[in-house]
PDB file of C-alpha atoms in Angstrom:
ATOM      1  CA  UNK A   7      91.619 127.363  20.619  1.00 43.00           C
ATOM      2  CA  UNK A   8      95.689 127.281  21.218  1.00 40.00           C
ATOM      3  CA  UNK A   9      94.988 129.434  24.661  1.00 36.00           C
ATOM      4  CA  UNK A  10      92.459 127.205  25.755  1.00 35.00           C
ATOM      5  CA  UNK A  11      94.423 124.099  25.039  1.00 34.00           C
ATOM      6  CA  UNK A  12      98.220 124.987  26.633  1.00 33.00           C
ATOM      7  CA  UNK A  13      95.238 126.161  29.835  1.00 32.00           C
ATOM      8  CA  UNK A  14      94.064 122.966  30.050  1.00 35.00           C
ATOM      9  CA  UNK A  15      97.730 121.475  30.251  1.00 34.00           C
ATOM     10  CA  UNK A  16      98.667 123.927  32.358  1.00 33.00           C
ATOM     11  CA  UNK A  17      96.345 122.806  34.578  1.00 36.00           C
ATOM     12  CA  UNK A  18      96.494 119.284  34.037  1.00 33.00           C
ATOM     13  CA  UNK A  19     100.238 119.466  35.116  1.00 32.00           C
ATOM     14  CA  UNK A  20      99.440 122.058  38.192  1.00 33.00           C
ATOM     15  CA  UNK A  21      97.159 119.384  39.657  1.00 35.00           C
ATOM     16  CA  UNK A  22      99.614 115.968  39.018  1.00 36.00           C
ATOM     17  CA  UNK A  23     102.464 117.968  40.351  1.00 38.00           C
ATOM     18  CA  UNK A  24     100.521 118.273  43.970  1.00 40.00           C
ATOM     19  CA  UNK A  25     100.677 115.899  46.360  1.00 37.00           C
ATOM     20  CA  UNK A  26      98.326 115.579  49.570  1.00 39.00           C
ATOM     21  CA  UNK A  27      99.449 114.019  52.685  1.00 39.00           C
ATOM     22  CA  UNK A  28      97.068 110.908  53.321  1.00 39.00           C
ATOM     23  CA  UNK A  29      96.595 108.377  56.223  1.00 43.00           C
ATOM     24  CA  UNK A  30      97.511 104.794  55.929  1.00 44.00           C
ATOM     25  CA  UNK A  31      95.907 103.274  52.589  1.00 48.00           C
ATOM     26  CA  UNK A  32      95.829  99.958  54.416  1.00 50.00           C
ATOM     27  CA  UNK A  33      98.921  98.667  51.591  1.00 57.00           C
ATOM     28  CA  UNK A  34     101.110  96.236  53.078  1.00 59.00           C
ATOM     29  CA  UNK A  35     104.089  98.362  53.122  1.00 72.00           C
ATOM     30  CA  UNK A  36     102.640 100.212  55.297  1.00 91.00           C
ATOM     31  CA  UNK A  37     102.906  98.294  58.034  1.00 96.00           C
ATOM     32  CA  UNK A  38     106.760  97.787  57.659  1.00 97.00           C
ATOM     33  CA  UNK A  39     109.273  98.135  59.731  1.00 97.00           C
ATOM     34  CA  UNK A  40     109.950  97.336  63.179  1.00 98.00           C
ATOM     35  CA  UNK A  41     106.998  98.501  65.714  1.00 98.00           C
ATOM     36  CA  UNK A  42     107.207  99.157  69.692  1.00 98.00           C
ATOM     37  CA  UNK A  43     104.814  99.162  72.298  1.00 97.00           C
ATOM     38  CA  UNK A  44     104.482 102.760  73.645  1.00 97.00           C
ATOM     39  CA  UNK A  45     101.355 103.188  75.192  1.00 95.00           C
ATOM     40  CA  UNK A  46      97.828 101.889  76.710  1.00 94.00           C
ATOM     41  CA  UNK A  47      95.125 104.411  75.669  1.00 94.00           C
ATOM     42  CA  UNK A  48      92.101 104.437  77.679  1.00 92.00           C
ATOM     43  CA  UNK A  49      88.695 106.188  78.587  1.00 87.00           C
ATOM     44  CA  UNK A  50      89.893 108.204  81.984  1.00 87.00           C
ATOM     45  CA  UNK A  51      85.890 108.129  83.249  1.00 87.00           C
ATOM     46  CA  UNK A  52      85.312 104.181  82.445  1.00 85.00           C
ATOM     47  CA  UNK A  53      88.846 102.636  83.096  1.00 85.00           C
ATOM     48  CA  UNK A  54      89.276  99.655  85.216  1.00 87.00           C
ATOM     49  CA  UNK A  55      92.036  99.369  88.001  1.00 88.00           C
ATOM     50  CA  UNK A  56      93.952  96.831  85.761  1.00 87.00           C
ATOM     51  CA  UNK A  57      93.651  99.156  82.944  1.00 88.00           C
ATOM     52  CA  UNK A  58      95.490 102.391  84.960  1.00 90.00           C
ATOM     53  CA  UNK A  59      97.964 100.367  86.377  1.00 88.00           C
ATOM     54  CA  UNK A  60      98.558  99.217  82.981  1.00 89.00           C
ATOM     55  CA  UNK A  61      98.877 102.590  81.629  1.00 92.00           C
ATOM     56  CA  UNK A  62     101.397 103.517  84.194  1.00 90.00           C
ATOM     57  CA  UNK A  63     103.733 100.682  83.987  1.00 91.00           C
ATOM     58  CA  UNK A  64     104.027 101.332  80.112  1.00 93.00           C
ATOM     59  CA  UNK A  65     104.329 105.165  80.486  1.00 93.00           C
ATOM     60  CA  UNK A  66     107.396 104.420  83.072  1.00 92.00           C
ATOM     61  CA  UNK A  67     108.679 101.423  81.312  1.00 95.00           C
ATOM     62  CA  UNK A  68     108.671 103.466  77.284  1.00 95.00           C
ATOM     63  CA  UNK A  69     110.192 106.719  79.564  1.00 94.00           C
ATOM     64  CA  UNK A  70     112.862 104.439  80.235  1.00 94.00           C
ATOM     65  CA  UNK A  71     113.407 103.190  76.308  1.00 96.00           C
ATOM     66  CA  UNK A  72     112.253  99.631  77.850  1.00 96.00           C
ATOM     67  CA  UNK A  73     109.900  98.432  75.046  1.00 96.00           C
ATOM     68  CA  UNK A  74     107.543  95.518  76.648  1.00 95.00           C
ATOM     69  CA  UNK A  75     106.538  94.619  72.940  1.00 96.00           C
ATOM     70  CA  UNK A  76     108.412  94.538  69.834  1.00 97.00           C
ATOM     71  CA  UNK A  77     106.529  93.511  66.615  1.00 97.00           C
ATOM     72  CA  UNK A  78     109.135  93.327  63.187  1.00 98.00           C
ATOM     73  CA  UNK A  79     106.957  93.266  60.015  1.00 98.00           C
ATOM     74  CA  UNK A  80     109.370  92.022  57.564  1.00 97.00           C
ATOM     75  CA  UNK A  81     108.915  92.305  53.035  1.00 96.00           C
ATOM     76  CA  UNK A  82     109.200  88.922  52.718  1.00 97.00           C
ATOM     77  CA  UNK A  83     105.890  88.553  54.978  1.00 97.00           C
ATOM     78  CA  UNK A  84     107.525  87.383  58.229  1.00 97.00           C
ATOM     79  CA  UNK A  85     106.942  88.647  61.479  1.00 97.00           C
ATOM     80  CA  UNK A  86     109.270  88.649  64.253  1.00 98.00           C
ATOM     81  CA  UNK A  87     107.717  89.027  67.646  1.00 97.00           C
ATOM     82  CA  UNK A  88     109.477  89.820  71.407  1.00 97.00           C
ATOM     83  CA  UNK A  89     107.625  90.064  74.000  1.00 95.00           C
ATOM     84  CA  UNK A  90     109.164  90.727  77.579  1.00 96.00           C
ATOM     85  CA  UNK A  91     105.644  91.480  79.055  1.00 91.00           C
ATOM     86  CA  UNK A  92     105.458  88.208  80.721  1.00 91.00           C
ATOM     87  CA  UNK A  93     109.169  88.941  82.675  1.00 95.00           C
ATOM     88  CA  UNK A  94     107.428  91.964  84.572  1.00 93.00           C
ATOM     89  CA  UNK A  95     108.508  92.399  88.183  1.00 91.00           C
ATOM     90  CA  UNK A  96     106.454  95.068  89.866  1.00 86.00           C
ATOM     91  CA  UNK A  97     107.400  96.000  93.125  1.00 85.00           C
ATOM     92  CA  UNK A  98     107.368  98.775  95.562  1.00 80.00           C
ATOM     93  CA  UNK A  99     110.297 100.879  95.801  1.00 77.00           C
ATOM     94  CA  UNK A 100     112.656 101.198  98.888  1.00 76.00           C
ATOM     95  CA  UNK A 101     111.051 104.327 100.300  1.00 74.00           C
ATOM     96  CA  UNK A 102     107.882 103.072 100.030  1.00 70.00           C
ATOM     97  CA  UNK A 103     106.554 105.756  97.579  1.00 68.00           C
ATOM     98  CA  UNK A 104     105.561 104.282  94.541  1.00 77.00           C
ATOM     99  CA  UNK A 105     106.294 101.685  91.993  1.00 79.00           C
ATOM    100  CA  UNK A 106     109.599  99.918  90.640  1.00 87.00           C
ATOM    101  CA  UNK A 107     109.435  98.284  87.562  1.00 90.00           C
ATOM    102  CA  UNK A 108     112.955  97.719  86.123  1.00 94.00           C
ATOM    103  CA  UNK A 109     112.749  96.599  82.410  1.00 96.00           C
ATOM    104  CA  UNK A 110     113.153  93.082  81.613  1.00 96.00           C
ATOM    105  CA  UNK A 111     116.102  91.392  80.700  1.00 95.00           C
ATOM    106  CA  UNK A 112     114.518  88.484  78.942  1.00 97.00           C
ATOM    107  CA  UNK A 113     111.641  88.346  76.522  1.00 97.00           C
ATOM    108  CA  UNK A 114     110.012  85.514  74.331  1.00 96.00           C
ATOM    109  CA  UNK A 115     110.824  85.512  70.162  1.00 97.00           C
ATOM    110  CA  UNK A 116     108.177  84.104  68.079  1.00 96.00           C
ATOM    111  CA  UNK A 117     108.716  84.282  64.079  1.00 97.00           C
ATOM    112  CA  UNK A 118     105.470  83.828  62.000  1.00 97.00           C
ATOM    113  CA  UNK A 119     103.502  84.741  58.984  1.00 96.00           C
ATOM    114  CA  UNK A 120     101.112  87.470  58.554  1.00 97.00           C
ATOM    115  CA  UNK A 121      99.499  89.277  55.688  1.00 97.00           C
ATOM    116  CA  UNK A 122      98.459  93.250  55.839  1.00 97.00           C
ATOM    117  CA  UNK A 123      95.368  94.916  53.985  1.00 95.00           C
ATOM    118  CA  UNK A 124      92.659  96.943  54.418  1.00 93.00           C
ATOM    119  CA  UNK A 125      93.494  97.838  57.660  1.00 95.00           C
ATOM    120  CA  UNK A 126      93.217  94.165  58.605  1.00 96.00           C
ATOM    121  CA  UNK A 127      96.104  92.230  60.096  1.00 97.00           C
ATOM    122  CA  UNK A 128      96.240  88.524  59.986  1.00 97.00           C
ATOM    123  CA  UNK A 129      99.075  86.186  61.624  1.00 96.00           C
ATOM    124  CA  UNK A 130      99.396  82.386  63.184  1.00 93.00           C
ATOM    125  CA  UNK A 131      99.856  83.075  67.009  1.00 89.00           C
ATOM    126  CA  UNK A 132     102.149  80.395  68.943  1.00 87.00           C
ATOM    127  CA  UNK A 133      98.924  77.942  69.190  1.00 90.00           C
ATOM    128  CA  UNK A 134      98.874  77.848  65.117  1.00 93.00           C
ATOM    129  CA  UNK A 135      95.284  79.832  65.704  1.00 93.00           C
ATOM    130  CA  UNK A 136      95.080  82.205  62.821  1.00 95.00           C
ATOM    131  CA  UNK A 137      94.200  85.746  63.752  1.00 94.00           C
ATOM    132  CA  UNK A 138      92.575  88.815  61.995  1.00 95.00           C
ATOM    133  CA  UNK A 139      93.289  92.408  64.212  1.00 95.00           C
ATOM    134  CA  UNK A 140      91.970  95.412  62.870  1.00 95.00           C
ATOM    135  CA  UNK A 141      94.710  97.790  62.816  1.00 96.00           C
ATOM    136  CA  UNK A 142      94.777 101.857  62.739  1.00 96.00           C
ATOM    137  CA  UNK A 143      98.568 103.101  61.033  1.00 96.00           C
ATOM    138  CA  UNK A 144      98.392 106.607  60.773  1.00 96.00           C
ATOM    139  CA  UNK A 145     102.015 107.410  59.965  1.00 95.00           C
ATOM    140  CA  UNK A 146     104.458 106.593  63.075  1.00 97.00           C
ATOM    141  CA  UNK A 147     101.699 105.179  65.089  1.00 97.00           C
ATOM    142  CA  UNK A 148     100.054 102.069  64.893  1.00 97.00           C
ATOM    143  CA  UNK A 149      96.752 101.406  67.051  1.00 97.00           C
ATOM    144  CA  UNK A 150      95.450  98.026  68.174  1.00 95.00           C
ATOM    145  CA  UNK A 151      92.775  97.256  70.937  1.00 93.00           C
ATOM    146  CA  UNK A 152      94.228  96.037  73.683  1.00 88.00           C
ATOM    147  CA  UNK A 153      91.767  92.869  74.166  1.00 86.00           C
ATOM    148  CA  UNK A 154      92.127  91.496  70.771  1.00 87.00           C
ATOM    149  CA  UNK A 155      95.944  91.519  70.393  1.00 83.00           C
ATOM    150  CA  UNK A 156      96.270  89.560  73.933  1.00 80.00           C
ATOM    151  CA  UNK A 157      99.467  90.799  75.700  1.00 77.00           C
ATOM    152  CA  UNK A 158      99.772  89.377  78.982  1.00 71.00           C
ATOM    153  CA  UNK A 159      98.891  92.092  81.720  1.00 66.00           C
ATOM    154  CA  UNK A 160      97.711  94.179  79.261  1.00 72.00           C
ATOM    155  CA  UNK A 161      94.341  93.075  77.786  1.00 72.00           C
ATOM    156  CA  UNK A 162      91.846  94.221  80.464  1.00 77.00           C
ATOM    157  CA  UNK A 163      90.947  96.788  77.788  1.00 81.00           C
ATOM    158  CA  UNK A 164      91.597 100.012  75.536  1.00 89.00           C
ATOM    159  CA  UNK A 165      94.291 100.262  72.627  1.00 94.00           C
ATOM    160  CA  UNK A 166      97.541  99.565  72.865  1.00 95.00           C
ATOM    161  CA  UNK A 167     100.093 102.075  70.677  1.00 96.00           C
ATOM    162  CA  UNK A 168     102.639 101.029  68.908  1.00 97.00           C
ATOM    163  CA  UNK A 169     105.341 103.145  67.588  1.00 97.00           C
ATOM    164  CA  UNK A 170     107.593 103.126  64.568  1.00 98.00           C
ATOM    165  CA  UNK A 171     111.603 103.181  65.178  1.00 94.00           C
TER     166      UNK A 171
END
């Protein structure tokens, strides 16, 4: 009875002392921290025009550490919001070759409110219109589709990925 019993603690204590690496649980700490817009994912056989070009601007621009999108989820359930996206000047560069888009210099701050669970994001946007995202965190990366979050010249479509500083 004494063997079975210091087993069954031995095993009790083998099984509390593991951890397992798990995706986001949705908590609202989760979802701290300051974010940055990275990426445009999108379906290569479907994608629009507006939605490549979009892709390739933010590839060049996040190659460049230029950040079109900053999103600061604060504890105290503020969020801080700078958005340079609608300061974009695309031209052609001097040879003639391809694209110039130089970062930015000035971007738009909005502070609001928001709330975090479930995977379910809710803030006031600058028209005091409430708004519930879905949002995928999966450690470092946070994914949100392009159409619902809005960001000027980059809503035709697909998900926009944020990263984590």
């Amino acid at each position: 009875m004494r063997n079975t019993y210091v087993l069954f603690l031995l095993i009790v204590l083998l099984f509390s002392a593991c951890s397992t690496d798990k995706m986001d649980d949705g908590s609202s700490d989760s979802i701290l921290g300051t974010w940055d817009l990275t990426a445009l994912d999108i379906d290569q056989q479907t994608a629009t025009d507006e939605e490549e070009f979009g892709q390739v601007i933010l590839s060049e621009l996040t190659s460049e550490d230029c950040f079109l999108v900053s999103l600061t989820f604060n504890q105290d359930l503020s969020l801080v919001t700078e958005d340079a996206s609608n300061y974009l000047e695309i031209g052609v560069n001097a040879g003639g070759t391809g694209l110039e888009v130089p970062c930015p210099a000035q971007r738009d701050t909005q502070t609001t409110t928001y709330t975090y669970s479930e995977g379910v994001l809710t803030f006031v946007d600058e028209n005091q219109v409430t708004v519930s995202l879905d949002v995928l965190i999966e450690g470092n990366e946070m994914v949100v589709s392009a159409q619902e979050l809005d960001v000027e010249n980059f809503n035709a479509g697909g998900d926009l990925i944020f990263t984590r500083r």
